[in-house]
Coordinates of C-alpha atoms in Angstrom, one line a residue:
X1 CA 0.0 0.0 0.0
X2 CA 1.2 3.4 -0.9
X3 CA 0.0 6.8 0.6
X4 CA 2.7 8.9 -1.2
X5 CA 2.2 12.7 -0.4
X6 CA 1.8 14.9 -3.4
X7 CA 2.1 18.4 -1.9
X8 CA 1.8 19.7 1.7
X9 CA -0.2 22.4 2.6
X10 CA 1.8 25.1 3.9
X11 CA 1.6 26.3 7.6
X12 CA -0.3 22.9 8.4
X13 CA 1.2 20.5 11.5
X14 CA 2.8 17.9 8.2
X15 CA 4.5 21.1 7.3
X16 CA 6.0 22.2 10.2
X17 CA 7.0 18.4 10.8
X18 CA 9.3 18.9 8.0
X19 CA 7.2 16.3 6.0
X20 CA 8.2 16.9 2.4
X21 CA 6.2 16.1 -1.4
X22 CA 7.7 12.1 -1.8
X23 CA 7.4 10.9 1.8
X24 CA 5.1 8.4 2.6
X25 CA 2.4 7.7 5.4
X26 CA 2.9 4.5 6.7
X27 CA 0.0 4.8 9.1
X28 CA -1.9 6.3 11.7
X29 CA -1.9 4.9 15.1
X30 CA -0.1 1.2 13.8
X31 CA -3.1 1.1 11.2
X32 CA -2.0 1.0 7.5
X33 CA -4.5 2.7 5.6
X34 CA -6.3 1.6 2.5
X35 CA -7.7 4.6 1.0
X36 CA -8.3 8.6 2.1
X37 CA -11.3 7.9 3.6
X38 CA -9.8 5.8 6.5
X39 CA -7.0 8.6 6.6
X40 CA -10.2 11.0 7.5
X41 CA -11.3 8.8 9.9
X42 CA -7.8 8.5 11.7
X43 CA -7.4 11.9 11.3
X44 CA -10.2 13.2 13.7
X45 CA -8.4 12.6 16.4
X46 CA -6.8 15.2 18.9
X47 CA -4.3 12.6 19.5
X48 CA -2.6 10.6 16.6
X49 CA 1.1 8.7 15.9
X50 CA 1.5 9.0 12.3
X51 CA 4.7 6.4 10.7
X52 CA 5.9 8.4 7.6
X53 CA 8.8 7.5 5.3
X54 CA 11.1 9.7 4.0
X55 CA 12.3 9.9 0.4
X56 CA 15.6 8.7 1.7
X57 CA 14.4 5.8 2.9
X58 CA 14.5 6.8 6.6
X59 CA 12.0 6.2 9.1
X60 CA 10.6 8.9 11.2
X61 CA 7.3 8.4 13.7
X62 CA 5.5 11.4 15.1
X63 CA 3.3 12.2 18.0
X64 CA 0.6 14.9 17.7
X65 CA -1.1 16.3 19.6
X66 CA -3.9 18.4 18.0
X67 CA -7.7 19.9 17.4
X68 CA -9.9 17.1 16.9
X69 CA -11.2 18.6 13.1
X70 CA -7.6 19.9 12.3
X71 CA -6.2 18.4 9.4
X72 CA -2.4 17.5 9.0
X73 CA -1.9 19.1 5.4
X74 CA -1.1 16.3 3.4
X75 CA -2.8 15.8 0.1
X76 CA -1.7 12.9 -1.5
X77 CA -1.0 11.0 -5.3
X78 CA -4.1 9.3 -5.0
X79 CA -7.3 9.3 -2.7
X80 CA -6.7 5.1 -2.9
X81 CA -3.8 3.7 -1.2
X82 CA -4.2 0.5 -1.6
X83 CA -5.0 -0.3 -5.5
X84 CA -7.3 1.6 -7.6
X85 CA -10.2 -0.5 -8.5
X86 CA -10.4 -1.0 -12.5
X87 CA -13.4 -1.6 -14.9
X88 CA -13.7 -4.8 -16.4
X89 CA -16.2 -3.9 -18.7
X90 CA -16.2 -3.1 -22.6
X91 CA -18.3 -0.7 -23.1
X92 CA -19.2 0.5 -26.2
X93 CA -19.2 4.0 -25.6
X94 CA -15.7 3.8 -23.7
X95 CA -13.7 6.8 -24.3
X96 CA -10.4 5.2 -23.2
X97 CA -10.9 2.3 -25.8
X98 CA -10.8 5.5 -28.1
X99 CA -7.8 6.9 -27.4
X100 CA -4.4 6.8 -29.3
X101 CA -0.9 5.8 -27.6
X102 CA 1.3 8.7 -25.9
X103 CA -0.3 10.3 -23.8
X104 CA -0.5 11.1 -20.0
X105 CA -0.3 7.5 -18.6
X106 CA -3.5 8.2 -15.9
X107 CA -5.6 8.6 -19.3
X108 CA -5.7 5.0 -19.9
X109 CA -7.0 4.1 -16.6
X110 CA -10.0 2.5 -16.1
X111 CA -10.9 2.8 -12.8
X112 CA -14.8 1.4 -11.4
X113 CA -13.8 2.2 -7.8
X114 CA -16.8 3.2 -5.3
X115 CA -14.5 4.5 -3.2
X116 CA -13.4 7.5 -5.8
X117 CA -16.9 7.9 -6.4
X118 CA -17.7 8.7 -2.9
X119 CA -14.2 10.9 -2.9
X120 CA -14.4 12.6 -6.3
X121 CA -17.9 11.9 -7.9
X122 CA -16.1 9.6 -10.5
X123 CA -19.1 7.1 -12.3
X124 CA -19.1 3.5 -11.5
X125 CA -20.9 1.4 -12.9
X126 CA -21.5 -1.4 -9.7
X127 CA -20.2 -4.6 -11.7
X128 CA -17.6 -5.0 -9.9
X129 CA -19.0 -4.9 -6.0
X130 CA -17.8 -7.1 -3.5
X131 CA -20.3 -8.2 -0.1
X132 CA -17.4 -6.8 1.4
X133 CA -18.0 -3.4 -0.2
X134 CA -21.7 -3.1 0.1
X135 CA -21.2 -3.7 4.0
X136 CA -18.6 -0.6 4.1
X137 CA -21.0 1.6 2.0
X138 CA -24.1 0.6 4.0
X139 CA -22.0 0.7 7.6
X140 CA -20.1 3.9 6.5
X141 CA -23.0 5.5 4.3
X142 CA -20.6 6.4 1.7
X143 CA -22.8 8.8 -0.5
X144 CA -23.7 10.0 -2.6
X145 CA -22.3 7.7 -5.3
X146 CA -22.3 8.3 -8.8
X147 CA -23.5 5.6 -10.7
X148 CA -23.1 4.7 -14.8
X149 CA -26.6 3.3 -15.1
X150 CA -27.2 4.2 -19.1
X151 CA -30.2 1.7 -19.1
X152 CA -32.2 -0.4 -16.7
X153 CA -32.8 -3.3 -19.8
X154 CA -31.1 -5.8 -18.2
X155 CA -30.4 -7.2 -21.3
X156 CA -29.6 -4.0 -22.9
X157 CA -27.3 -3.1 -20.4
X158 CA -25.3 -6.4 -20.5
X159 CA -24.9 -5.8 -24.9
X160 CA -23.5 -1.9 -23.9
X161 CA -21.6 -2.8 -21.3
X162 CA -20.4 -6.3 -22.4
X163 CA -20.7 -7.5 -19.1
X164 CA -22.7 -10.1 -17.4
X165 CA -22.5 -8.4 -14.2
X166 CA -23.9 -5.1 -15.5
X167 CA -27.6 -7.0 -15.7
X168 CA -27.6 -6.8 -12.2
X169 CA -28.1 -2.8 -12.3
X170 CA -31.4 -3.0 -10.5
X171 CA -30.7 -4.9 -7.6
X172 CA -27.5 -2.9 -7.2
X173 CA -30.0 0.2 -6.8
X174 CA -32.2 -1.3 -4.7
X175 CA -29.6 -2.1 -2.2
X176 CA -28.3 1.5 -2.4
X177 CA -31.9 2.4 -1.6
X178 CA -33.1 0.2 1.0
X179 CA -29.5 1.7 2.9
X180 CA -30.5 5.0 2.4
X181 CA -27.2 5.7 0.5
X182 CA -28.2 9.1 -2.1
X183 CA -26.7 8.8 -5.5
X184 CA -26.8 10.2 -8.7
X185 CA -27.0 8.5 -12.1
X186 CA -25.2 9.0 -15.4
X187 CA -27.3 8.4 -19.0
X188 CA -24.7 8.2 -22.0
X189 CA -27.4 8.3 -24.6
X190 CA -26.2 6.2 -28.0
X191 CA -28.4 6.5 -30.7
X192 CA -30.1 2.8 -31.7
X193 CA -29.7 1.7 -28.4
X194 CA -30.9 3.7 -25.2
X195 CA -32.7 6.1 -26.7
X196 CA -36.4 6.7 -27.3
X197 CA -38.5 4.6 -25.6
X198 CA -35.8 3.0 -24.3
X199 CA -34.7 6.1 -22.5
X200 CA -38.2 6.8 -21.0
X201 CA -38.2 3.1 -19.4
X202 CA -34.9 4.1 -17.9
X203 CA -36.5 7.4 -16.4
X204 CA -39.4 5.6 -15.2
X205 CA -37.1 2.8 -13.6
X206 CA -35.2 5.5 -11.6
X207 CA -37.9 7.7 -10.4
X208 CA -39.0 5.1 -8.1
X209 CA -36.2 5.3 -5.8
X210 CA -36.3 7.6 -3.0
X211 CA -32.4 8.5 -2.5
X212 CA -32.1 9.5 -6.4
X213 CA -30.4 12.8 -6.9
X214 CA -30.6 13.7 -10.4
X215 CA -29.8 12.5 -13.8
X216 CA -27.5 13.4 -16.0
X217 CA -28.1 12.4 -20.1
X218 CA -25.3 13.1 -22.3
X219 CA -24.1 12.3 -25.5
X220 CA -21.6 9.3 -26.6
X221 CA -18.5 11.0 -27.6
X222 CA -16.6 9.6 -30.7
X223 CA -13.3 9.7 -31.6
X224 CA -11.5 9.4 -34.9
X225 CA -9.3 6.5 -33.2
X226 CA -12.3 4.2 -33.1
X227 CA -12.5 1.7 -35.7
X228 CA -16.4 0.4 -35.1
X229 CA -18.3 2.9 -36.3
X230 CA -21.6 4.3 -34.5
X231 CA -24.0 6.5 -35.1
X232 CA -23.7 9.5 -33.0
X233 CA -26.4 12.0 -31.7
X234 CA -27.5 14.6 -33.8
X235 CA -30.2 17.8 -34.0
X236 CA -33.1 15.1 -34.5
X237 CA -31.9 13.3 -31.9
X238 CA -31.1 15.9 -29.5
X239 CA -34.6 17.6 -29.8
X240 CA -35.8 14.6 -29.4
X241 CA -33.9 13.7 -25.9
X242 CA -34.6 16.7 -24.1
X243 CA -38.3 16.7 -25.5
X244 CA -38.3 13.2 -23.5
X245 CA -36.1 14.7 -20.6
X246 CA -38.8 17.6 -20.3
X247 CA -41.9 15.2 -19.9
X248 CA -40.2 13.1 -17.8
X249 CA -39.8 16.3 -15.1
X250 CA -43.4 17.2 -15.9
X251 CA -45.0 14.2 -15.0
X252 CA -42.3 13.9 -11.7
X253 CA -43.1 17.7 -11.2
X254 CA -39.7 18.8 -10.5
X255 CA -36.1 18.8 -12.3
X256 CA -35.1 15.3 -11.8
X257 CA -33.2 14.7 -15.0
X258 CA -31.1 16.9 -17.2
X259 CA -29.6 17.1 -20.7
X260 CA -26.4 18.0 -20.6
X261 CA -25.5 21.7 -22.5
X262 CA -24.3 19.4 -25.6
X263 CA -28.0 18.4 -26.3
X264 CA -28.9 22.1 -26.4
X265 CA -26.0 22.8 -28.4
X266 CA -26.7 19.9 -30.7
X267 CA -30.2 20.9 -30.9
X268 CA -29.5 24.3 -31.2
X269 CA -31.7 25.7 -28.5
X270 CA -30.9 27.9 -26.4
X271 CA -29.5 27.1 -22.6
X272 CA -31.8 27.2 -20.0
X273 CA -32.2 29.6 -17.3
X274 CA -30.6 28.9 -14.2
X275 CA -34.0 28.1 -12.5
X276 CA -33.4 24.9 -14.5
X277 CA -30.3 23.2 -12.8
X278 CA -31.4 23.9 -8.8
X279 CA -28.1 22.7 -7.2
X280 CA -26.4 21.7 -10.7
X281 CA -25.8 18.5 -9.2
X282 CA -24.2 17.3 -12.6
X283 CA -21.6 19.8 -13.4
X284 CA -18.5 17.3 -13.9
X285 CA -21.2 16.1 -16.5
X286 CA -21.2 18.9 -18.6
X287 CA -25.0 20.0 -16.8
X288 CA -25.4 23.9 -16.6
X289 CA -21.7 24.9 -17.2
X290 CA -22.0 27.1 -20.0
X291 CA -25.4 28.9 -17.9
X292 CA -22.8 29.5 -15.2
X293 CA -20.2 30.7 -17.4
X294 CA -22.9 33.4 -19.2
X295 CA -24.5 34.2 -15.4
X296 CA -21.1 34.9 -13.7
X297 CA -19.3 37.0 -17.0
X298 CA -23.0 39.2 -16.8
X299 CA -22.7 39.9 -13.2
X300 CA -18.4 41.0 -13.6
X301 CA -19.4 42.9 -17.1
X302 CA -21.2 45.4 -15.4
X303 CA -18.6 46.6 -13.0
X304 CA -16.1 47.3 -15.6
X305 CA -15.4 50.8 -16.5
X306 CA -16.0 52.1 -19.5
X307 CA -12.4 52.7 -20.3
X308 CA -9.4 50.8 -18.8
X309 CA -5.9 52.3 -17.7
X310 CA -4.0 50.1 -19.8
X311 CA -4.1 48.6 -23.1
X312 CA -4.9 45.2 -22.8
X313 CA -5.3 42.5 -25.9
X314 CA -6.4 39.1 -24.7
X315 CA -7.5 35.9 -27.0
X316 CA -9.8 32.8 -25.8
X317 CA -8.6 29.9 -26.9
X318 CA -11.8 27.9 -27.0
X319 CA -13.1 24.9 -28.3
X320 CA -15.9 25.1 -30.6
X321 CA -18.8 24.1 -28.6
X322 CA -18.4 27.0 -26.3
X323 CA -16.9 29.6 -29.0
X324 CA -20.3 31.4 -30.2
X325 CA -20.7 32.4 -26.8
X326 CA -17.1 33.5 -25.9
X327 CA -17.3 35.8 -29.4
X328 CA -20.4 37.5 -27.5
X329 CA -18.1 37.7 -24.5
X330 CA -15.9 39.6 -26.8
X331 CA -18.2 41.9 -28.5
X332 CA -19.4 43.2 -25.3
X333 CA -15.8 43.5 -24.2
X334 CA -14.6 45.2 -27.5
X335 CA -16.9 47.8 -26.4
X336 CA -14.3 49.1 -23.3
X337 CA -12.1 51.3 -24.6
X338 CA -8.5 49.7 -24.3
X339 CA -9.7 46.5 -24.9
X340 CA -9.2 43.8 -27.7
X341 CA -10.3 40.8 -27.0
X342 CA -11.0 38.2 -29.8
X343 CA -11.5 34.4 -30.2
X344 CA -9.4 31.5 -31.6
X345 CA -11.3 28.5 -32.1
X346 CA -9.3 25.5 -31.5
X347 CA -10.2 22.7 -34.0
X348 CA -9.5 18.6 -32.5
X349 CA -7.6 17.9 -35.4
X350 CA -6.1 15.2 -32.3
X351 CA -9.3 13.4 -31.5
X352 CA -11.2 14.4 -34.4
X353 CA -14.0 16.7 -35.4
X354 CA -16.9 14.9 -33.4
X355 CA -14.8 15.8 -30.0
X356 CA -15.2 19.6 -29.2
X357 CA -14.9 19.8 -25.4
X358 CA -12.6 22.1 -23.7
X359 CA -11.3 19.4 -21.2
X360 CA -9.5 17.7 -24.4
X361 CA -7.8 20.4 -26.3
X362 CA -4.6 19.2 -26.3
X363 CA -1.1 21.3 -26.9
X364 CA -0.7 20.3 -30.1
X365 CA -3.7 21.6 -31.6
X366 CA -3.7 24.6 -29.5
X367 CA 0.1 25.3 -30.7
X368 CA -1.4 24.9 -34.2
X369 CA -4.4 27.0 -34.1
X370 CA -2.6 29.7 -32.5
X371 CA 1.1 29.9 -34.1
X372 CA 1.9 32.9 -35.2
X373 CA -1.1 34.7 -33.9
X374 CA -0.6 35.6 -30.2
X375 CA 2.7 37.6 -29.7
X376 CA 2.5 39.9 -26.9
X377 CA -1.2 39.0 -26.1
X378 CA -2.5 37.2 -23.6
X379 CA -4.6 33.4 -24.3
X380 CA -7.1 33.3 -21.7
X381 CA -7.6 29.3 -21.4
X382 CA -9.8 27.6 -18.5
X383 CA -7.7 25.2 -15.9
X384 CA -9.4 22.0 -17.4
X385 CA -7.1 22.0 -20.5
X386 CA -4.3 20.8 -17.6
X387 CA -4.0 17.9 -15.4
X388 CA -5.1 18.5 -11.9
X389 CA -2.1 19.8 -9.5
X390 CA 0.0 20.1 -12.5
X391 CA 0.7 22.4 -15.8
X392 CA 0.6 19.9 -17.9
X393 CA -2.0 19.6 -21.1
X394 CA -2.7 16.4 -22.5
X395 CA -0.4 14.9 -24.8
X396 CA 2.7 15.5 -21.7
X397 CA 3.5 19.2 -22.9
X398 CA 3.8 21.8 -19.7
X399 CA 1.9 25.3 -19.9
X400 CA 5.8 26.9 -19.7
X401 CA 6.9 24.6 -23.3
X402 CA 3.8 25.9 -25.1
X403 CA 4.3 29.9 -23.7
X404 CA 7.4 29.5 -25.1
X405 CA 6.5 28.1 -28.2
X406 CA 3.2 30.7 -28.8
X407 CA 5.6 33.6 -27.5
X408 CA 2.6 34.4 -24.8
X409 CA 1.7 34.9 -22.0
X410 CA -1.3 32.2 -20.7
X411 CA -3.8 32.9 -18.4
X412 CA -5.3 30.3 -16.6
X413 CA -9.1 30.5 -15.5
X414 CA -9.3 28.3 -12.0
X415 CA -12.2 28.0 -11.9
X416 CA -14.4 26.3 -14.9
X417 CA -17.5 28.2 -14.3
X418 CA -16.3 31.5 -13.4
X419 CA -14.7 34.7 -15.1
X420 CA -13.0 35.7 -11.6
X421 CA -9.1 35.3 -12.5
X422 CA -10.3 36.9 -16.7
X423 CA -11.8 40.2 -14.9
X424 CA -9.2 40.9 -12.2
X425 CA -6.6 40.8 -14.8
X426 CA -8.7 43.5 -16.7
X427 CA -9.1 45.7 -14.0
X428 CA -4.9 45.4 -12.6

């Protein structure tokens, strides 16, 4: 087992210990730990040994003595210590079965682990639950979980998921039911198979359990690396999903289910109000981003000054499903005196032209698109472009290489959903 310590927060009690990015925890109190939610239970303690080894191979035990809810700083490689979990299904809408070789080596993991579910809101998609398991979730109530359900067709689901196990999707609900465990549910709709009625039966299925969340439709991505070909969801399609979303909510009487923005793209209607999402539950899903994004950039707009001290010429890099609304982003902006602000659309010339998310631009198409064009600006680009605690896009390249390469300056929005870091840099 490995709890190797990516970072330490600085000023925390693992900081002051001199406990460094490498060393590992051992354990708390002689108990090796299996994953980060043991670590927080060890951790609420006022009174804890921790067993950490250093880089160098030494040893070193500590005793602390501290507030019971005060954390030790230590964020770690992975939230599971012992082994990550992996999918042993096939599923026909995989996205890491549609990949190429080359890039980032956490890319081709397949992970089906409840445990990062309950941690990150990763899907699973229960095929792979041990009695073992089901008595930690129950006895810990580890929710909500974020299950792959894409049908409730037994048989169905067994053909997507080429899996035997995956028929056993609705007592796997059940039992998350009957344990009060709250979870939500993932749709990915592919054409000739779970749509239509078949998505209604689905949406019937679910409503009848009381610890559903929400659900989350959205669309099967497709790759140019896959060789099977499918067909793949278009404006027929699309209208025709969220007309069979929108009953479904009618009949339940409130927002239960959700298209993701996609669908409204690929339908090409517009996004709905934020009334629509209540807690946008499904964000990580692509559920309400882009209604965010156009709420929080109206609410900065309008505190701008007409005119700005300095000159300032910034480009968004942007994939295409979300440039149409960045160039209005721009217009409006064009209108400050001392700005220029324009948009690059960056074309998946990597993955190909049915993949237009920002999360997968990688730094070879955005060194492409942009060559040439971006001296002395600055490319305003959100933070999912980069692996998570590093600076590092996609295919290996780091945010400093492609700077240099572009001859710019990047600026990186933190947050997904917000304009914060884009408007405080306009008003510096």
């Amino acid at each position: 087992m490995t709890a190797k310590i990516l970072s330490v927060k600085k000023g925390s009690i693992a900081d002051e210990l001199g406990i460094k990015k490498g060393d590992e925890l051992l354990s708390i109190d002689n108990t090796v730990l299996k994953d980060y939610i043991e670590y927080q239970f060890y951790n609420a303690s006022d009174e804890l040994e921790i067993e950490i080894k250093k880089k160098n191979g030494d040893i070193e035990v500590f005793e602390i003595e501290k507030d019971f809810d005060e954390d030790l700083g230590l964020i770690f490689e992975s939230l599971v210590f012992d082994k990550i979990r992996p999918c042993a299904n096939h599923c026909i809408f995989c996205f890491v079965d549609q990949q190429p070789k080359g890039l980032r080596d956490t890319l081709y993991i397949k992970d089906d682990d409840y445990r990062l579910s309950y941690l990150q809101g990763t899907y699973i998609t229960l095929t792979n639950l041990t009695n073992r398991d089901r008595e930690r979730i129950a006895r810990e109530h580890l929710g909500p979980l974020f299950i792959s359900v894409h049908t409730t067709n037994p048989e169905l689901r067994e053909k997507m998921l080429r899996s035997k196990n995956a028929r056993k999707i609705n007592e796997e609900l059940d039992f998350l039911n009957k344990n009060d465990i709250p979870f939500n549910c993932q749709i990915v709709l592919c054409p000739t198979y779970n749509d239509g009625n078949e998505l209604k039966k689905t949406l019937s299925d679910l409503s009848k359990y009381e610890n559903l969340l929400s659900v989350a439709v959205v669309p099967f991505g497709v790759t140019k690396f896959r060789e099977e070909k499918v067909k793949e969801v278009d404006e027929k399609i699309a209208k025709e999903t969220i007309k069979i979303v929108d009953s479904f909510n009618k009949k339940q009487k409130r927002q239960l289910a959700f298209c993701s923005d996609e669908f409204y793209q690929k339908a090409k209607l517009e996004i709905p109000e934020r009334e629509y999402y209540g807690d946008f539950a499904q964000l990580d899903d692509g559920v309400g981003a882009i209604r965010l994004i156009l709420d929080d950039f109206e609410k900065r707009f309008k505190k701008l000054p007409k005119k700005l001290n300095t000159k300032k010429e910034i480009i968004f890099a942007n994939s295409s499903s979300v440039a149409d609304i960045f160039r209005g982003f721009c217009a409006r902006l064009n209108k400050i005196e001392n700005i220029s602000a324009k948009v690059i659309e960056v074309k998946s010339t990597f993955w190909g032209d049915s993949i237009n998310i920002a999360g997968l631009i990688t730094a070879q198409d955005l060194i492409k698109t942009l060559k040439g064009k971006t001296k002395g600006k600055t490319v305003i680009i959100p933070s999912v472009l980069l692996q998570k605690y590093t600076k590092k896009f996609l295919d290996g390249k780091t945010l400093k290489e492609v700077e240099e390469e572009l001859n710019c300056k990047f600026l990186v929005i933190k947050d997904n959903y917000s304009t914060k870091e884009l408007f405080a840099y306009l008003k510096k």
